[in-house]
């Protein structure tokens, strides 16, 4: 995977701009009072992390609304602030598997096909909000880079 850094960066940037689980999972503060970022948190409070907003925080990300995979290749990139899989003790245990799947499938598709908009064009990139951020259905034309059957 380390030999295709731009593909890795493209996956990271996609997960930054459109995290599949934009509000992660709700977490309940333990019974004793706590604090978060200096703010007091009353015991029993349910916290909902807004990953979508955190990953577009203009204090951390330059031009946060722009799709810019190269940002992850630059020295000093704020990669630790990328958290589409949550963070801490209850972060997603499937991160390694999910990242490997994204890498293999996207890499193979981009190696073998040129992607073109299908009938109806491309959908907007806002997505439908919900527990999982979903893209409306759309069609793509996948044109083989090499003619089918060629060696
Ligand atoms: C792109 C794919 C995925 C994304 C974006 C994602 C994201 C997340 C997020 C944001 C959480 C909540 C973390 C938190 O509460 O702070 C989570 C939890 C979890 N994920 Fe994933 N996930 C993905 C794929 C997977 C896969 C492939 C598996 C299993 C093979 C998995 C299993 C779990 C489990 C079991 C939890 C609950 C962990 C806990 O509560 O301790 N996820 N995931």
PDB file of C-alpha atoms and ligand atoms in Angstrom:
ATOM      1  CA  UNK A   1       0.000   0.000   0.000  1.00  0.00           C
ATOM      2  CA  UNK A   2       2.919   2.326   0.710  1.00  0.00           C
ATOM      3  CA  UNK A   3       3.859   2.227  -2.986  1.00  0.00           C
ATOM      4  CA  UNK A   4       0.669   4.039  -4.007  1.00  0.00           C
ATOM      5  CA  UNK A   5       0.616   7.078  -1.700  1.00  0.00           C
ATOM      6  CA  UNK A   6      -1.717   9.112  -3.927  1.00  0.00           C
ATOM      7  CA  UNK A   7      -4.319   6.341  -3.847  1.00  0.00           C
ATOM      8  CA  UNK A   8      -4.033   6.243  -0.048  1.00  0.00           C
ATOM      9  CA  UNK A   9      -4.340  10.028   0.070  1.00  0.00           C
ATOM     10  CA  UNK A  10      -7.401   9.918  -2.206  1.00  0.00           C
ATOM     11  CA  UNK A  11      -9.109   7.457   0.135  1.00  0.00           C
ATOM     12  CA  UNK A  12      -8.217   9.580   3.185  1.00  0.00           C
ATOM     13  CA  UNK A  13      -9.523  12.747   1.526  1.00  0.00           C
ATOM     14  CA  UNK A  14     -12.783  11.019   0.571  1.00  0.00           C
ATOM     15  CA  UNK A  15     -13.212   9.806   4.154  1.00  0.00           C
ATOM     16  CA  UNK A  16     -12.448  13.339   5.392  1.00  0.00           C
ATOM     17  CA  UNK A  17     -14.945  15.193   3.212  1.00  0.00           C
ATOM     18  CA  UNK A  18     -17.701  12.579   3.379  1.00  0.00           C
ATOM     19  CA  UNK A  19     -17.220  10.330   6.431  1.00  0.00           C
ATOM     20  CA  UNK A  20     -19.613   7.375   6.028  1.00  0.00           C
ATOM     21  CA  UNK A  21     -20.624   7.658   9.716  1.00  0.00           C
ATOM     22  CA  UNK A  22     -20.776  11.476  10.090  1.00  0.00           C
ATOM     23  CA  UNK A  23     -21.904  11.379  13.731  1.00  0.00           C
ATOM     24  CA  UNK A  24     -19.954   8.240  14.722  1.00  0.00           C
ATOM     25  CA  UNK A  25     -21.785   6.545  17.619  1.00  0.00           C
ATOM     26  CA  UNK A  26     -23.239   8.242  20.706  1.00  0.00           C
ATOM     27  CA  UNK A  27     -21.158   7.775  23.852  1.00  0.00           C
ATOM     28  CA  UNK A  28     -22.369   8.124  27.425  1.00  0.00           C
ATOM     29  CA  UNK A  29     -20.074   9.923  29.853  1.00  0.00           C
ATOM     30  CA  UNK A  30     -19.139   7.699  32.828  1.00  0.00           C
ATOM     31  CA  UNK A  31     -20.937   8.205  36.079  1.00  0.00           C
ATOM     32  CA  UNK A  32     -18.416  10.670  37.547  1.00  0.00           C
ATOM     33  CA  UNK A  33     -18.250  14.245  36.125  1.00  0.00           C
ATOM     34  CA  UNK A  34     -15.658  14.695  33.388  1.00  0.00           C
ATOM     35  CA  UNK A  35     -14.403  17.300  30.929  1.00  0.00           C
ATOM     36  CA  UNK A  36     -13.773  17.488  27.209  1.00  0.00           C
ATOM     37  CA  UNK A  37     -11.518  20.101  25.661  1.00  0.00           C
ATOM     38  CA  UNK A  38     -11.726  22.074  28.894  1.00  0.00           C
ATOM     39  CA  UNK A  39     -15.533  22.018  28.998  1.00  0.00           C
ATOM     40  CA  UNK A  40     -17.208  20.306  31.977  1.00  0.00           C
ATOM     41  CA  UNK A  41     -19.336  17.276  31.122  1.00  0.00           C
ATOM     42  CA  UNK A  42     -22.015  16.282  33.628  1.00  0.00           C
ATOM     43  CA  UNK A  43     -22.112  12.582  34.511  1.00  0.00           C
ATOM     44  CA  UNK A  44     -24.602  10.662  32.387  1.00  0.00           C
ATOM     45  CA  UNK A  45     -24.392  13.094  29.436  1.00  0.00           C
ATOM     46  CA  UNK A  46     -24.684  11.456  26.016  1.00  0.00           C
ATOM     47  CA  UNK A  47     -22.081  12.873  23.622  1.00  0.00           C
ATOM     48  CA  UNK A  48     -22.495  12.707  19.858  1.00  0.00           C
ATOM     49  CA  UNK A  49     -19.172  13.340  18.075  1.00  0.00           C
ATOM     50  CA  UNK A  50     -19.645  15.375  14.891  1.00  0.00           C
ATOM     51  CA  UNK A  51     -16.907  13.881  12.716  1.00  0.00           C
ATOM     52  CA  UNK A  52     -18.193  15.630   9.594  1.00  0.00           C
ATOM     53  CA  UNK A  53     -17.742  19.064  11.188  1.00  0.00           C
ATOM     54  CA  UNK A  54     -14.430  18.203  12.883  1.00  0.00           C
ATOM     55  CA  UNK A  55     -12.958  17.082   9.578  1.00  0.00           C
ATOM     56  CA  UNK A  56     -13.869  20.393   7.967  1.00  0.00           C
ATOM     57  CA  UNK A  57     -12.649  22.600  10.806  1.00  0.00           C
ATOM     58  CA  UNK A  58     -10.989  25.586   9.077  1.00  0.00           C
ATOM     59  CA  UNK A  59      -8.621  25.975  12.045  1.00  0.00           C
ATOM     60  CA  UNK A  60      -7.080  22.616  11.109  1.00  0.00           C
ATOM     61  CA  UNK A  61      -7.737  22.048   7.401  1.00  0.00           C
ATOM     62  CA  UNK A  62      -6.822  24.578   4.718  1.00  0.00           C
ATOM     63  CA  UNK A  63      -9.648  25.050   2.200  1.00  0.00           C
ATOM     64  CA  UNK A  64     -11.646  22.399   4.092  1.00  0.00           C
ATOM     65  CA  UNK A  65     -14.483  22.231   1.545  1.00  0.00           C
ATOM     66  CA  UNK A  66     -12.150  21.420  -1.378  1.00  0.00           C
ATOM     67  CA  UNK A  67     -11.349  17.845  -2.441  1.00  0.00           C
ATOM     68  CA  UNK A  68      -7.553  17.917  -2.255  1.00  0.00           C
ATOM     69  CA  UNK A  69      -5.942  14.476  -1.765  1.00  0.00           C
ATOM     70  CA  UNK A  70      -2.480  16.069  -2.041  1.00  0.00           C
ATOM     71  CA  UNK A  71      -2.985  17.644   1.381  1.00  0.00           C
ATOM     72  CA  UNK A  72      -2.152  14.247   2.914  1.00  0.00           C
ATOM     73  CA  UNK A  73       1.142  14.047   1.005  1.00  0.00           C
ATOM     74  CA  UNK A  74       2.443  17.390   2.270  1.00  0.00           C
ATOM     75  CA  UNK A  75       4.861  17.398   5.212  1.00  0.00           C
ATOM     76  CA  UNK A  76       3.036  18.289   8.433  1.00  0.00           C
ATOM     77  CA  UNK A  77      -0.374  17.176   7.120  1.00  0.00           C
ATOM     78  CA  UNK A  78      -2.840  17.069  10.043  1.00  0.00           C
ATOM     79  CA  UNK A  79      -3.414  13.320   9.573  1.00  0.00           C
ATOM     80  CA  UNK A  80      -4.064  12.835  13.291  1.00  0.00           C
ATOM     81  CA  UNK A  81      -7.144  15.031  12.936  1.00  0.00           C
ATOM     82  CA  UNK A  82      -8.603  12.642  10.366  1.00  0.00           C
ATOM     83  CA  UNK A  83     -10.990  10.413  12.315  1.00  0.00           C
ATOM     84  CA  UNK A  84     -13.648   8.829  10.066  1.00  0.00           C
ATOM     85  CA  UNK A  85     -13.341   5.711  12.236  1.00  0.00           C
ATOM     86  CA  UNK A  86     -13.652   7.625  15.505  1.00  0.00           C
ATOM     87  CA  UNK A  87     -10.813   7.730  17.997  1.00  0.00           C
ATOM     88  CA  UNK A  88      -9.855   6.432  21.396  1.00  0.00           C
ATOM     89  CA  UNK A  89     -10.719   3.183  23.127  1.00  0.00           C
ATOM     90  CA  UNK A  90     -14.022   2.705  21.254  1.00  0.00           C
ATOM     91  CA  UNK A  91     -12.789   3.576  17.768  1.00  0.00           C
ATOM     92  CA  UNK A  92     -13.804   1.307  14.902  1.00  0.00           C
ATOM     93  CA  UNK A  93     -12.113  -2.118  15.127  1.00  0.00           C
ATOM     94  CA  UNK A  94     -12.794  -2.638  11.400  1.00  0.00           C
ATOM     95  CA  UNK A  95     -10.600   0.267  10.249  1.00  0.00           C
ATOM     96  CA  UNK A  96      -7.761  -1.912   8.929  1.00  0.00           C
ATOM     97  CA  UNK A  97     -10.137  -4.174   6.996  1.00  0.00           C
ATOM     98  CA  UNK A  98     -12.176  -1.239   5.662  1.00  0.00           C
ATOM     99  CA  UNK A  99      -9.067   0.642   4.509  1.00  0.00           C
ATOM    100  CA  UNK A 100      -7.636  -2.493   2.857  1.00  0.00           C
ATOM    101  CA  UNK A 101     -10.915  -3.122   0.995  1.00  0.00           C
ATOM    102  CA  UNK A 102     -11.143   0.485  -0.172  1.00  0.00           C
ATOM    103  CA  UNK A 103      -7.534   0.360  -1.356  1.00  0.00           C
ATOM    104  CA  UNK A 104      -7.835  -2.930  -3.266  1.00  0.00           C
ATOM    105  CA  UNK A 105     -11.212  -2.231  -4.905  1.00  0.00           C
ATOM    106  CA  UNK A 106     -10.526   1.394  -5.844  1.00  0.00           C
ATOM    107  CA  UNK A 107      -7.007   0.545  -7.023  1.00  0.00           C
ATOM    108  CA  UNK A 108      -8.195  -2.313  -9.257  1.00  0.00           C
ATOM    109  CA  UNK A 109     -11.106  -0.318 -10.688  1.00  0.00           C
ATOM    110  CA  UNK A 110      -8.914   2.676 -11.511  1.00  0.00           C
ATOM    111  CA  UNK A 111      -6.206   0.463 -13.007  1.00  0.00           C
ATOM    112  CA  UNK A 112      -8.614  -1.404 -15.305  1.00  0.00           C
ATOM    113  CA  UNK A 113     -11.287   1.143 -16.212  1.00  0.00           C
ATOM    114  CA  UNK A 114     -11.879   4.717 -17.221  1.00  0.00           C
ATOM    115  CA  UNK A 115     -14.999   5.969 -15.447  1.00  0.00           C
ATOM    116  CA  UNK A 116     -17.481   8.159 -17.305  1.00  0.00           C
ATOM    117  CA  UNK A 117     -20.835   9.589 -16.212  1.00  0.00           C
ATOM    118  CA  UNK A 118     -23.738   7.370 -17.252  1.00  0.00           C
ATOM    119  CA  UNK A 119     -27.205   8.451 -18.405  1.00  0.00           C
ATOM    120  CA  UNK A 120     -28.597  10.950 -15.904  1.00  0.00           C
ATOM    121  CA  UNK A 121     -25.203  12.440 -15.094  1.00  0.00           C
ATOM    122  CA  UNK A 122     -23.486  12.482 -11.734  1.00  0.00           C
ATOM    123  CA  UNK A 123     -25.307  13.078  -8.447  1.00  0.00           C
ATOM    124  CA  UNK A 124     -24.620  16.009  -6.147  1.00  0.00           C
ATOM    125  CA  UNK A 125     -21.959  15.301  -3.555  1.00  0.00           C
ATOM    126  CA  UNK A 126     -23.908  16.408  -0.468  1.00  0.00           C
ATOM    127  CA  UNK A 127     -25.213  12.907   0.291  1.00  0.00           C
ATOM    128  CA  UNK A 128     -28.362  12.084   2.276  1.00  0.00           C
ATOM    129  CA  UNK A 129     -27.778  12.599   5.987  1.00  0.00           C
ATOM    130  CA  UNK A 130     -28.584   9.797   8.404  1.00  0.00           C
ATOM    131  CA  UNK A 131     -26.729   7.367  10.606  1.00  0.00           C
ATOM    132  CA  UNK A 132     -24.763   6.589   7.467  1.00  0.00           C
ATOM    133  CA  UNK A 133     -24.106   9.252   4.836  1.00  0.00           C
ATOM    134  CA  UNK A 134     -25.527   7.834   1.624  1.00  0.00           C
ATOM    135  CA  UNK A 135     -25.051   8.720  -2.006  1.00  0.00           C
ATOM    136  CA  UNK A 136     -28.175   8.675  -4.202  1.00  0.00           C
ATOM    137  CA  UNK A 137     -28.198   5.912  -6.833  1.00  0.00           C
ATOM    138  CA  UNK A 138     -26.482   6.794 -10.099  1.00  0.00           C
ATOM    139  CA  UNK A 139     -24.963   5.060 -13.087  1.00  0.00           C
ATOM    140  CA  UNK A 140     -21.369   5.084 -14.299  1.00  0.00           C
ATOM    141  CA  UNK A 141     -19.956   3.799 -17.568  1.00  0.00           C
ATOM    142  CA  UNK A 142     -16.863   1.681 -16.960  1.00  0.00           C
ATOM    143  CA  UNK A 143     -14.710   1.693 -20.104  1.00  0.00           C
ATOM    144  CA  UNK A 144     -11.915  -0.907 -20.060  1.00  0.00           C
ATOM    145  CA  UNK A 145      -8.490   0.749 -20.392  1.00  0.00           C
ATOM    146  CA  UNK A 146      -7.287  -2.193 -22.507  1.00  0.00           C
ATOM    147  CA  UNK A 147      -9.681  -3.671 -25.072  1.00  0.00           C
ATOM    148  CA  UNK A 148     -11.285  -6.761 -23.510  1.00  0.00           C
ATOM    149  CA  UNK A 149      -9.464  -9.956 -24.450  1.00  0.00           C
ATOM    150  CA  UNK A 150      -6.154  -8.233 -25.296  1.00  0.00           C
ATOM    151  CA  UNK A 151      -3.057  -9.824 -23.688  1.00  0.00           C
TER     152      UNK A 151
HETATM  153  C1  LIG B   1     -15.463   2.701   5.697  1.00  0.00           C
HETATM  154  C2  LIG B   1     -15.861   1.778   6.594  1.00  0.00           C
HETATM  155  C3  LIG B   1     -16.137   2.073   8.057  1.00  0.00           C
HETATM  156  C4  LIG B   1     -16.284   3.265   8.701  1.00  0.00           C
HETATM  157  C5  LIG B   1     -16.199   4.684   8.127  1.00  0.00           C
HETATM  158  C6  LIG B   1     -16.538   2.963  10.096  1.00  0.00           C
HETATM  159  C7  LIG B   1     -16.722   3.930  11.075  1.00  0.00           C
HETATM  160  C8  LIG B   1     -17.008   3.642  12.403  1.00  0.00           C
HETATM  161  C9  LIG B   1     -17.216   4.637  13.423  1.00  0.00           C
HETATM  162  C10 LIG B   1     -17.159   6.157  13.229  1.00  0.00           C
HETATM  163  C11 LIG B   1     -17.477   3.985  14.578  1.00  0.00           C
HETATM  164  C12 LIG B   1     -17.792   4.636  15.940  1.00  0.00           C
HETATM  165  C13 LIG B   1     -16.491   4.909  16.676  1.00  0.00           C
HETATM  166  C14 LIG B   1     -16.734   5.695  17.930  1.00  0.00           C
HETATM  167  O1  LIG B   1     -17.742   5.462  18.586  1.00  0.00           O
HETATM  168  O2  LIG B   1     -15.922   6.571  18.266  1.00  0.00           O
HETATM  169  C15 LIG B   1     -17.429   2.570  14.300  1.00  0.00           C
HETATM  170  C16 LIG B   1     -17.637   1.584  15.235  1.00  0.00           C
HETATM  171  C17 LIG B   1     -17.565   0.241  14.974  1.00  0.00           C
HETATM  172  N1  LIG B   1     -17.230  -0.351  13.776  1.00  0.00           N
HETATM  173 FE1  LIG B   1     -16.821   0.622  12.051  1.00  0.00          FE
HETATM  174  N2  LIG B   1     -16.532   1.606  10.265  1.00  0.00           N
HETATM  175  C18 LIG B   1     -16.283   1.017   9.046  1.00  0.00           C
HETATM  176  C19 LIG B   1     -16.147  -0.330   8.795  1.00  0.00           C
HETATM  177  C20 LIG B   1     -16.233  -1.332   9.741  1.00  0.00           C
HETATM  178  C21 LIG B   1     -15.967  -2.734   9.499  1.00  0.00           C
HETATM  179  C22 LIG B   1     -15.490  -3.306   8.144  1.00  0.00           C
HETATM  180  C23 LIG B   1     -16.207  -3.378  10.677  1.00  0.00           C
HETATM  181  C24 LIG B   1     -16.089  -4.859  11.012  1.00  0.00           C
HETATM  182  C25 LIG B   1     -15.492  -5.746  10.228  1.00  0.00           C
HETATM  183  C26 LIG B   1     -16.609  -2.396  11.659  1.00  0.00           C
HETATM  184  C27 LIG B   1     -16.945  -2.657  12.968  1.00  0.00           C
HETATM  185  C28 LIG B   1     -17.256  -1.712  13.933  1.00  0.00           C
HETATM  186  C29 LIG B   1     -17.634  -2.023  15.312  1.00  0.00           C
HETATM  187  C30 LIG B   1     -17.798  -3.416  15.922  1.00  0.00           C
HETATM  188  C31 LIG B   1     -17.823  -0.805  15.967  1.00  0.00           C
HETATM  189  C32 LIG B   1     -18.225  -0.571  17.435  1.00  0.00           C
HETATM  190  C33 LIG B   1     -16.951  -0.451  18.290  1.00  0.00           C
HETATM  191  C34 LIG B   1     -17.265  -0.146  19.760  1.00  0.00           C
HETATM  192  O3  LIG B   1     -18.341   0.372  20.062  1.00  0.00           O
HETATM  193  O4  LIG B   1     -16.392  -0.424  20.621  1.00  0.00           O
HETATM  194  N3  LIG B   1     -16.600  -1.165  11.058  1.00  0.00           N
HETATM  195  N4  LIG B   1     -17.131   2.389  12.978  1.00  0.00           N
END
